Structure formats: C-alpha cells, structure tokens
CSV table of C-alpha atoms and ligand atoms in Angstrom, one decimal:
chain,number,residue,atom,x,y,z
C,19,UNK,CA,-13.2,121.1,-99.3
C,20,UNK,CA,-14.8,124.5,-99.8
C,21,UNK,CA,-11.4,126.2,-99.4
C,22,UNK,CA,-9.8,123.8,-101.9
C,23,UNK,CA,-12.5,124.4,-104.4
C,24,UNK,CA,-12.2,128.2,-104.1
C,25,UNK,CA,-8.5,128.2,-104.5
C,26,UNK,CA,-8.8,125.8,-107.4
C,27,UNK,CA,-11.3,128.1,-109.1
C,28,UNK,CA,-9.1,131.1,-108.4
C,29,UNK,CA,-6.0,129.5,-109.7
C,30,UNK,CA,-7.8,128.3,-112.8
C,31,UNK,CA,-9.2,131.8,-113.4
C,32,UNK,CA,-5.7,133.4,-113.1
C,33,UNK,CA,-4.2,130.7,-115.4
C,34,UNK,CA,-7.0,131.1,-117.8
C,35,UNK,CA,-6.6,134.8,-117.9
C,36,UNK,CA,-2.9,134.5,-118.6
C,37,UNK,CA,-3.0,131.8,-121.2
C,38,UNK,CA,-5.2,128.8,-122.1
C,39,UNK,CA,-2.2,126.4,-122.0
C,40,UNK,CA,-1.4,127.3,-118.4
C,41,UNK,CA,-4.9,126.1,-117.3
C,42,UNK,CA,-3.9,122.4,-117.4
C,43,UNK,CA,-1.0,122.5,-114.9
C,44,UNK,CA,-3.3,124.5,-112.6
C,45,UNK,CA,-5.8,121.6,-112.6
C,46,UNK,CA,-3.0,119.0,-112.0
C,47,UNK,CA,-1.7,120.9,-109.0
C,48,UNK,CA,-5.2,121.2,-107.5
C,49,UNK,CA,-5.4,117.4,-107.4
C,50,UNK,CA,-2.9,116.5,-104.8
C,51,UNK,CA,-1.3,113.1,-104.7
C,52,UNK,CA,-1.5,111.1,-101.5
C,53,UNK,CA,1.1,108.5,-100.9
C,54,UNK,CA,0.4,105.6,-98.5
C,55,UNK,CA,2.7,102.8,-97.4
C,56,UNK,CA,1.6,99.2,-97.1
C,57,UNK,CA,3.5,96.4,-95.4
C,58,UNK,CA,3.0,92.7,-95.7
C,59,UNK,CA,3.5,89.5,-93.7
C,60,UNK,CA,4.8,87.8,-96.9
C,61,UNK,CA,8.2,88.3,-98.5
C,62,UNK,CA,8.6,90.3,-101.7
C,63,UNK,CA,7.8,88.2,-104.8
C,64,UNK,CA,5.5,85.8,-103.0
C,65,UNK,CA,2.9,84.6,-105.6
C,66,UNK,CA,-0.7,85.5,-104.7
C,67,UNK,CA,0.3,87.4,-101.6
C,68,UNK,CA,2.7,90.0,-103.1
C,69,UNK,CA,2.7,89.4,-106.8
C,70,UNK,CA,0.2,88.5,-109.5
C,71,UNK,CA,-3.6,88.8,-109.8
C,72,UNK,CA,-5.4,90.0,-106.6
C,73,UNK,CA,-2.1,90.4,-104.7
C,74,UNK,CA,-0.9,93.4,-102.6
C,75,UNK,CA,0.9,95.0,-105.6
C,76,UNK,CA,-2.1,94.3,-107.8
C,77,UNK,CA,-4.2,96.2,-105.3
C,78,UNK,CA,-1.8,99.2,-105.4
C,79,UNK,CA,-1.9,99.2,-109.2
C,80,UNK,CA,-5.7,99.2,-109.3
C,81,UNK,CA,-6.0,102.0,-106.8
C,82,UNK,CA,-3.5,104.1,-108.7
C,83,UNK,CA,-5.2,103.5,-112.0
C,84,UNK,CA,-8.7,104.1,-110.7
C,85,UNK,CA,-7.7,107.3,-108.9
C,86,UNK,CA,-5.7,108.7,-111.9
C,87,UNK,CA,-2.6,108.6,-109.7
C,88,UNK,CA,-4.2,110.6,-106.8
C,89,UNK,CA,-3.6,107.7,-104.4
C,90,UNK,CA,-0.3,105.9,-104.6
C,91,UNK,CA,0.4,102.9,-102.4
C,92,UNK,CA,4.0,101.8,-101.9
C,93,UNK,CA,4.1,98.1,-101.2
C,94,UNK,CA,6.8,96.6,-98.9
C,95,UNK,CA,7.4,92.9,-98.4
C,96,UNK,CA,8.0,91.3,-95.0
C,97,UNK,CA,11.2,92.6,-93.5
C,98,UNK,CA,11.6,95.5,-95.9
C,99,UNK,CA,10.1,98.1,-93.5
C,100,UNK,CA,9.0,96.0,-90.6
C,101,UNK,CA,9.3,92.3,-89.7
C,102,UNK,CA,6.6,89.9,-91.1
C,103,UNK,CA,4.3,90.0,-88.1
C,104,UNK,CA,4.7,93.6,-87.0
C,105,UNK,CA,2.3,95.0,-89.6
C,106,UNK,CA,-0.5,95.3,-87.0
C,107,UNK,CA,1.6,97.5,-84.7
C,108,UNK,CA,2.9,99.5,-87.6
C,109,UNK,CA,-0.6,100.4,-88.8
C,110,UNK,CA,-1.9,100.9,-85.2
C,111,UNK,CA,0.9,103.4,-84.6
C,112,UNK,CA,0.4,105.1,-88.0
C,113,UNK,CA,3.9,104.3,-89.1
C,114,UNK,CA,2.3,102.9,-92.2
C,115,UNK,CA,-1.3,103.4,-93.4
C,116,UNK,CA,-2.0,99.8,-94.5
C,117,UNK,CA,-0.9,96.2,-94.0
C,118,UNK,CA,-1.7,93.1,-96.1
C,119,UNK,CA,-1.7,89.8,-94.3
C,120,UNK,CA,-4.2,87.6,-92.5
C,121,UNK,CA,-6.2,88.6,-89.4
C,122,UNK,CA,-5.4,85.3,-87.5
C,123,UNK,CA,-1.8,86.5,-87.1
C,124,UNK,CA,-3.3,89.0,-84.6
C,125,UNK,CA,-5.1,86.5,-82.3
C,126,UNK,CA,-2.5,87.4,-79.6
C,127,UNK,CA,-3.8,91.0,-79.6
C,128,UNK,CA,-7.5,90.0,-80.0
C,129,UNK,CA,-8.7,86.4,-80.3
C,130,UNK,CA,-11.8,87.4,-82.3
C,131,UNK,CA,-9.5,88.2,-85.3
C,132,UNK,CA,-9.4,84.5,-85.9
C,133,UNK,CA,-12.9,84.5,-87.3
C,134,UNK,CA,-12.0,87.0,-90.0
C,135,UNK,CA,-9.4,84.6,-91.6
C,136,UNK,CA,-10.6,81.1,-91.1
C,137,UNK,CA,-12.1,79.1,-88.3
C,138,UNK,CA,-11.6,75.3,-88.3
C,139,UNK,CA,-14.8,73.6,-89.6
C,140,UNK,CA,-15.9,77.1,-90.7
C,141,UNK,CA,-17.3,78.5,-94.0
C,142,UNK,CA,-16.0,78.2,-97.6
C,143,UNK,CA,-15.4,81.1,-99.9
C,144,UNK,CA,-19.0,81.7,-100.7
C,145,UNK,CA,-20.1,81.4,-97.1
C,146,UNK,CA,-17.4,83.7,-95.6
C,147,UNK,CA,-18.1,86.3,-98.3
C,148,UNK,CA,-21.8,86.1,-97.5
C,149,UNK,CA,-21.1,86.7,-93.8
C,150,UNK,CA,-18.5,89.4,-94.3
C,151,UNK,CA,-20.2,91.5,-97.1
C,152,UNK,CA,-23.8,91.0,-96.2
C,153,UNK,CA,-24.2,89.1,-92.9
C,154,UNK,CA,-22.8,91.5,-90.4
C,155,UNK,CA,-19.2,90.2,-90.5
C,156,UNK,CA,-17.6,93.4,-91.9
C,157,UNK,CA,-19.2,95.6,-89.1
C,158,UNK,CA,-17.9,93.1,-86.5
C,159,UNK,CA,-14.4,93.1,-88.0
C,160,UNK,CA,-14.3,96.9,-87.6
C,161,UNK,CA,-15.8,96.7,-84.1
C,162,UNK,CA,-13.0,94.2,-83.1
C,163,UNK,CA,-10.3,96.6,-84.4
C,164,UNK,CA,-11.9,99.9,-83.1
C,165,UNK,CA,-10.0,99.8,-79.8
C,166,UNK,CA,-6.8,99.7,-81.9
C,167,UNK,CA,-7.8,102.6,-84.2
C,168,UNK,CA,-8.0,100.4,-87.3
C,169,UNK,CA,-10.5,99.1,-89.8
C,170,UNK,CA,-10.1,96.1,-92.2
C,171,UNK,CA,-11.6,94.5,-95.2
C,172,UNK,CA,-11.2,91.2,-97.2
C,173,UNK,CA,-8.6,91.5,-100.0
C,174,UNK,CA,-8.0,88.0,-101.4
C,175,UNK,CA,-8.7,84.4,-100.4
C,176,UNK,CA,-6.8,81.1,-100.9
C,177,UNK,CA,-9.9,79.0,-101.1
C,178,UNK,CA,-9.8,75.6,-99.4
C,179,UNK,CA,-6.3,74.8,-98.0
C,180,UNK,CA,-4.9,71.3,-97.6
C,181,UNK,CA,-4.4,69.3,-94.4
C,182,UNK,CA,-0.8,69.0,-95.4
C,183,UNK,CA,2.2,66.7,-96.0
C,184,UNK,CA,2.9,63.5,-94.0
C,185,UNK,CA,5.8,61.1,-94.2
C,186,UNK,CA,3.5,58.3,-93.0
C,187,UNK,CA,-0.1,57.5,-93.6
C,188,UNK,CA,-2.7,58.6,-91.1
C,189,UNK,CA,-5.2,55.8,-90.6
C,190,UNK,CA,-6.5,56.6,-87.1
C,191,UNK,CA,-6.4,59.2,-84.4
C,192,UNK,CA,-3.7,57.2,-82.7
C,193,UNK,CA,-1.3,57.9,-85.6
C,194,UNK,CA,-1.4,61.6,-84.7
C,195,UNK,CA,0.1,61.0,-81.2
C,196,UNK,CA,3.7,62.2,-80.9
C,197,UNK,CA,3.8,63.4,-84.5
C,198,UNK,CA,6.0,66.4,-85.0
C,199,UNK,CA,4.0,68.8,-87.2
C,200,UNK,CA,4.4,72.3,-88.5
C,201,UNK,CA,1.0,73.9,-88.1
C,202,UNK,CA,0.3,77.4,-86.8
C,203,UNK,CA,-2.7,79.1,-85.2
C,204,UNK,CA,-5.9,77.6,-83.9
C,205,UNK,CA,-5.5,74.4,-85.9
C,206,UNK,CA,-2.2,73.9,-84.1
C,207,UNK,CA,-3.9,74.2,-80.7
C,208,UNK,CA,-6.4,71.6,-81.8
C,209,UNK,CA,-3.7,69.2,-82.9
C,210,UNK,CA,-1.7,69.8,-79.7
C,211,UNK,CA,-4.7,68.8,-77.6
C,212,UNK,CA,-4.8,65.6,-79.6
C,213,UNK,CA,-1.1,64.8,-78.8
C,214,UNK,CA,0.6,66.3,-81.8
C,215,UNK,CA,4.0,67.9,-81.1
C,216,UNK,CA,3.2,71.2,-82.8
C,217,UNK,CA,6.0,73.3,-84.3
C,218,UNK,CA,5.6,76.8,-85.7
C,219,UNK,CA,8.1,77.5,-88.4
C,220,UNK,CA,8.2,80.3,-91.0
C,221,UNK,CA,7.4,79.2,-94.6
C,222,UNK,CA,11.1,79.1,-95.7
C,223,UNK,CA,12.1,76.7,-93.0
C,224,UNK,CA,9.4,74.1,-93.6
C,225,UNK,CA,11.1,72.1,-96.4
C,226,UNK,CA,14.5,71.6,-94.8
C,227,UNK,CA,12.8,70.6,-91.5
C,228,UNK,CA,10.6,68.1,-93.2
C,229,UNK,CA,13.3,66.7,-95.4
C,230,UNK,CA,15.8,66.2,-92.5
C,231,UNK,CA,13.1,64.6,-90.4
C,232,UNK,CA,13.1,67.4,-87.8
C,233,UNK,CA,9.3,67.3,-88.4
C,234,UNK,CA,7.1,64.4,-89.6
C,235,UNK,CA,4.4,66.5,-91.2
C,236,UNK,CA,3.7,70.0,-92.3
C,237,UNK,CA,0.8,72.3,-93.3
C,238,UNK,CA,1.3,75.3,-95.5
C,239,UNK,CA,-1.3,76.4,-98.0
C,240,UNK,CA,-2.3,74.3,-101.0
C,241,UNK,CA,-0.9,72.6,-104.1
C,242,UNK,CA,0.6,75.6,-105.8
C,243,UNK,CA,2.3,77.2,-102.8
C,244,UNK,CA,3.3,73.8,-101.3
C,245,UNK,CA,4.9,72.7,-104.5
C,246,UNK,CA,6.8,76.0,-104.7
C,247,UNK,CA,8.4,75.1,-101.3
C,248,UNK,CA,9.2,71.6,-102.6
C,249,UNK,CA,7.2,69.9,-99.8
C,250,UNK,CA,6.3,67.0,-102.2
C,251,UNK,CA,10.0,66.1,-102.3
C,252,UNK,CA,10.1,65.6,-98.5
C,253,UNK,CA,6.8,63.7,-97.8
C,254,UNK,CA,4.7,61.5,-100.0
C,255,UNK,CA,1.2,61.6,-98.4
C,256,UNK,CA,-0.8,64.7,-99.1
C,257,UNK,CA,-4.0,64.9,-97.0
C,258,UNK,CA,-6.5,67.1,-98.7
C,259,UNK,CA,-9.3,67.7,-96.1
C,260,UNK,CA,-9.4,71.5,-95.5
C,261,UNK,CA,-10.9,71.2,-92.1
C,262,UNK,CA,-8.6,73.9,-90.6
C,263,UNK,CA,-8.9,76.6,-93.3
C,264,UNK,CA,-11.8,76.2,-95.7
C,265,UNK,CA,-11.3,79.7,-97.2
C,266,UNK,CA,-8.5,81.8,-95.8
C,267,UNK,CA,-9.2,85.5,-96.1
C,268,UNK,CA,-6.4,87.9,-96.9
C,269,UNK,CA,-6.8,91.1,-94.8
C,270,UNK,CA,-6.3,94.7,-95.8
C,271,UNK,CA,-5.7,96.5,-92.5
C,272,UNK,CA,-6.0,100.3,-92.5
C,273,UNK,CA,-5.3,103.0,-90.0
C,274,UNK,CA,-8.6,104.5,-89.1
C,275,UNK,CA,-7.4,108.1,-88.8
C,276,UNK,CA,-5.7,108.0,-92.2
C,277,UNK,CA,-8.9,106.4,-93.7
C,278,UNK,CA,-11.1,109.1,-92.2
C,279,UNK,CA,-8.9,111.8,-93.8
C,280,UNK,CA,-9.1,110.1,-97.2
C,281,UNK,CA,-11.6,111.8,-99.6
C,282,UNK,CA,-14.8,109.7,-100.0
C,283,UNK,CA,-14.1,108.9,-103.7
C,284,UNK,CA,-10.7,107.5,-102.8
C,285,UNK,CA,-12.2,105.5,-100.0
C,286,UNK,CA,-14.6,104.0,-102.5
C,287,UNK,CA,-11.7,103.2,-104.9
C,288,UNK,CA,-9.8,101.4,-102.1
C,289,UNK,CA,-12.9,99.4,-101.1
C,290,UNK,CA,-13.7,98.4,-104.6
C,291,UNK,CA,-10.1,97.5,-105.5
C,292,UNK,CA,-10.0,95.3,-102.3
C,293,UNK,CA,-13.3,93.6,-103.4
C,294,UNK,CA,-11.8,93.0,-106.9
C,295,UNK,CA,-8.7,91.5,-105.4
C,296,UNK,CA,-10.7,89.3,-103.1
C,297,UNK,CA,-12.4,87.7,-106.1
C,298,UNK,CA,-9.5,87.8,-108.6
C,299,UNK,CA,-7.0,86.4,-106.1
C,300,UNK,CA,-9.3,83.5,-105.3
C,301,UNK,CA,-9.9,82.8,-109.0
C,302,UNK,CA,-6.1,82.7,-109.5
C,303,UNK,CA,-5.8,80.2,-106.6
C,304,UNK,CA,-8.4,77.9,-108.2
C,305,UNK,CA,-6.6,77.9,-111.5
C,306,UNK,CA,-3.1,77.6,-110.0
C,307,UNK,CA,-4.1,74.8,-107.6
C,308,UNK,CA,-5.9,72.7,-110.1
C,309,UNK,CA,-2.9,72.8,-112.4
C,310,UNK,CA,-0.4,72.2,-109.5
C,311,UNK,CA,-2.5,69.3,-108.0
C,312,UNK,CA,-2.6,67.5,-111.4
C,313,UNK,CA,1.2,67.9,-111.8
C,314,UNK,CA,1.8,66.6,-108.2
C,315,UNK,CA,-0.3,63.5,-108.8
C,316,UNK,CA,0.7,62.7,-112.4
C,317,UNK,CA,4.4,63.8,-112.4
C,318,UNK,CA,5.5,63.5,-108.8
C,319,UNK,CA,3.5,60.4,-107.7
C,320,UNK,CA,2.0,62.2,-104.7
C,321,UNK,CA,-0.7,60.3,-102.9
C,322,UNK,CA,-3.5,62.8,-102.4
C,323,UNK,CA,-6.5,61.8,-100.2
C,324,UNK,CA,-8.8,63.0,-97.5
C,325,UNK,CA,-8.3,62.3,-93.8
C,326,UNK,CA,-10.2,59.2,-92.5
C,327,UNK,CA,-13.7,60.1,-91.1
C,328,UNK,CA,-12.9,59.2,-87.5
C,329,UNK,CA,-9.9,61.6,-87.5
C,330,UNK,CA,-12.1,64.4,-88.9
C,331,UNK,CA,-14.7,63.7,-86.2
C,332,UNK,CA,-12.1,63.8,-83.5
C,333,UNK,CA,-10.7,67.1,-84.9
C,334,UNK,CA,-14.2,68.6,-84.9
C,335,UNK,CA,-14.8,67.6,-81.2
C,336,UNK,CA,-11.4,69.2,-80.2
C,337,UNK,CA,-12.1,72.3,-82.2
C,338,UNK,CA,-15.5,72.8,-80.5
C,339,UNK,CA,-13.7,72.5,-77.1
C,340,UNK,CA,-11.0,75.1,-78.0
C,341,UNK,CA,-13.6,77.5,-79.4
C,342,UNK,CA,-15.9,77.1,-76.4
C,343,UNK,CA,-13.0,78.0,-74.1
C,344,UNK,CA,-12.2,81.2,-76.1
C,345,UNK,CA,-15.9,82.2,-76.2
C,346,UNK,CA,-16.2,81.8,-72.4
C,347,UNK,CA,-13.2,84.1,-71.8
C,348,UNK,CA,-14.2,87.1,-73.9
C,349,UNK,CA,-17.7,88.6,-74.6
C,350,UNK,CA,-16.5,90.1,-77.9
C,351,UNK,CA,-15.3,86.6,-79.1
C,352,UNK,CA,-18.8,85.3,-78.1
C,353,UNK,CA,-20.5,88.1,-80.1
C,354,UNK,CA,-18.4,87.3,-83.2
C,355,UNK,CA,-18.6,83.6,-82.8
C,356,UNK,CA,-22.4,83.6,-82.4
C,357,UNK,CA,-22.8,85.9,-85.5
C,358,UNK,CA,-20.4,83.6,-87.6
C,359,UNK,CA,-22.0,80.3,-86.6
C,360,UNK,CA,-25.6,81.5,-86.8
C,361,UNK,CA,-24.9,82.7,-90.3
C,362,UNK,CA,-23.1,79.4,-91.1
C,363,UNK,CA,-26.1,77.3,-89.9
C,364,UNK,CA,-28.4,79.1,-92.3
C,365,UNK,CA,-25.8,79.1,-95.1
C,366,UNK,CA,-25.2,75.3,-94.6
C,367,UNK,CA,-28.9,74.5,-94.9
C,368,UNK,CA,-29.1,76.6,-98.1
C,369,UNK,CA,-25.8,75.3,-99.5
C,370,UNK,CA,-26.9,71.7,-99.0
C,371,UNK,CA,-29.9,72.1,-101.3
C,372,UNK,CA,-28.2,74.4,-103.8
C,373,UNK,CA,-24.4,74.1,-104.3
C,374,UNK,CA,-24.0,70.6,-102.7
C,375,UNK,CA,-27.0,69.2,-104.5
C,376,UNK,CA,-25.4,70.4,-107.7
C,377,UNK,CA,-22.0,68.9,-106.9
C,378,UNK,CA,-23.3,65.6,-105.8
C,379,UNK,CA,-26.2,65.0,-108.2
C,380,UNK,CA,-25.6,67.1,-111.3
C,381,UNK,CA,-21.9,67.7,-111.9
C,382,UNK,CA,-20.9,64.1,-112.2
W,257,CA,CA1,-2.3,77.4,-93.9
C-alpha cells in the first residue's frame, strides 16, 4: 500500500507538472481494476437466483457501482464455466473467486453446510438472519469452510418454501408409502425413511416427470418458481407446509486467498452488497409468491393447503432421528447443530410472544 501511494503521488506530481489535464488519467491508472469471476448452480436467466432484485447479477452490479468500477464480477450461469454443482470445487481451487448457490449442495463435502441453507423444522427468515449475523452462525460458517480455504456469507433467501405438488391428497402418513417424489437433500432422506421413493431430478426435468407420472409428487421452491416450471399443470394438490425449508439461504462462497488480497474497502463493499441482496431478494420472493399463489388458486384452481398434523408430527420425529445420526458422526456438525438449535430455542420463545402474538391476535 505504501509503495502504491508513493508511486501514485509521484505519477500525479509528474502529470501535474506537465499539464493539469494529464492529472486525471494518472489518478485513474492508480486505481487498478480487479476482475473476479462468479459461477452459479442456477442457469442463466433464472429469476431470483441469476436475474432480478437480489440475484447474482444484481450483486455484481451493486459491487461495481459502489466500487466505482474497481471491482468487477463476471457472472456465469450453471454450465457456462463449470457444471451446476461444481462451484464449490472451482472456488476451492481458485479457478473462480466466487460461487452463488446454496450451502446444502455441499453436504457431501461437509454435512455441517446443511445448517447454513435450511434445516427441516428450522428457523424462518428472521431467525436464520439473527443466528447468522448476530448469533455466531457466520463465524461457524467460516469455520466449516476453513479446511477448504473458503469463506461464505448470506446473499438472498427464498423465505418459506412449499411442501410441493401431489397428484393425490395426503390424508395420513400411510399415503406417503411408496410415493415417488422429487425431493433433494436432507428432506429427501427424511421422506425416504418414511417409505417415500425419493427421486433427485434437476429443475428442468421435474415437469415432464410429474406430467408423465414417472413421479407422483414434486418439491421445488414456491409459488412463483413452481408456476414457472408449470407444476400446477401436472398435479392439483399444493401442500404448503414449509417444514423442510423455512427460509432457504442463498450462499455467496468466496476463495479465502482471493478475499484476503482484496483491499478492505472492497471487502466491505462485497459484504454490504451481499447483505443488501439478502434482504432485497427475500422481499422480491414475498411479492412474487403472493402474486403467484393468488393466480394459482384463482385462475388455475389449485388446491393449496397445509399437510395434516399427524404427517407433520411424523416428519418431525424422522428429522430428529436423521439429525441425531449426523451429530453423532461429526463433532463439527454437533458444534453447529448445538449453536443453531440453542439460538432457535431462545428465538422461538421470543417469537411466540412477539411476531406470533401479532399474527394470531392482531393481524386478523
Ligand atoms: Ca426446495
């Protein structure tokens, strides 16, 4: 930094001596432009993830504007530079500096990553942000990624997701047995232990599979994203209980060596742009989902309702078993799990007498 400042002053002095008009280009050249590359698990053009308020491209625009063009982030959709789920390895290797996706895609590398996206029966948007920003979650996220030479931060959130689309009604736990369902991740494990025949399909393959009856049910995101895939044309019953993903965090994954080399003001710009996208992306989802759900119910005769209580109870019991197994296997998972759930216990008690009291007794 000292060297840079001296050479900047020297160049400025020379330019100033020669002519006042030459001083400006000297200042520009002293401010070098850094170009980073960011991959994504989502295809180019995906609303919320790649395009629109709070998306990956929105993050890049904000960083460029705030830094006066000193930090440019080139954004690549899934498959453009690396396949959808290879962003973790690309950032780890330093092939790219950043990846935009969800931490739970990396549970095969480190199971604890699950807690930084969504845990079944976990916290909502307010709770997860409380834990991440101010309850030790952010520090644990970086601790989990330290062995991989990476850091991460929240950069978007879908809010509550929907249980998904079913061709037939679910009236009891028995109705789940033998059901062929598209559902990835930990929720898939929970369903599998309850007799569901779990299928993991990429987003683009869900509609044809559901329409042709290759699967009987499918989970994707929520009203806006699900309608975009046309899932309402393939199944009539839309179960709404977001037991599996109460607030799904988008992850900005960053190569630690690249981050450490970034000037502190640019680090602050990236962190602040990510926090802005976290809120702005979630706000977009609330608006887009309330519009889409109204359209699905009014214009497409979709039957939207919560899962029956005994089914939710059984899902909770299975989730607790699956999480207990993961905690027993790995001390780091235990550390993250204990932090997450002790925060949640306090948050739930507070939420009950604040937000929930408002929703139940005041809002009407
Ligand atoms: Ca989902």
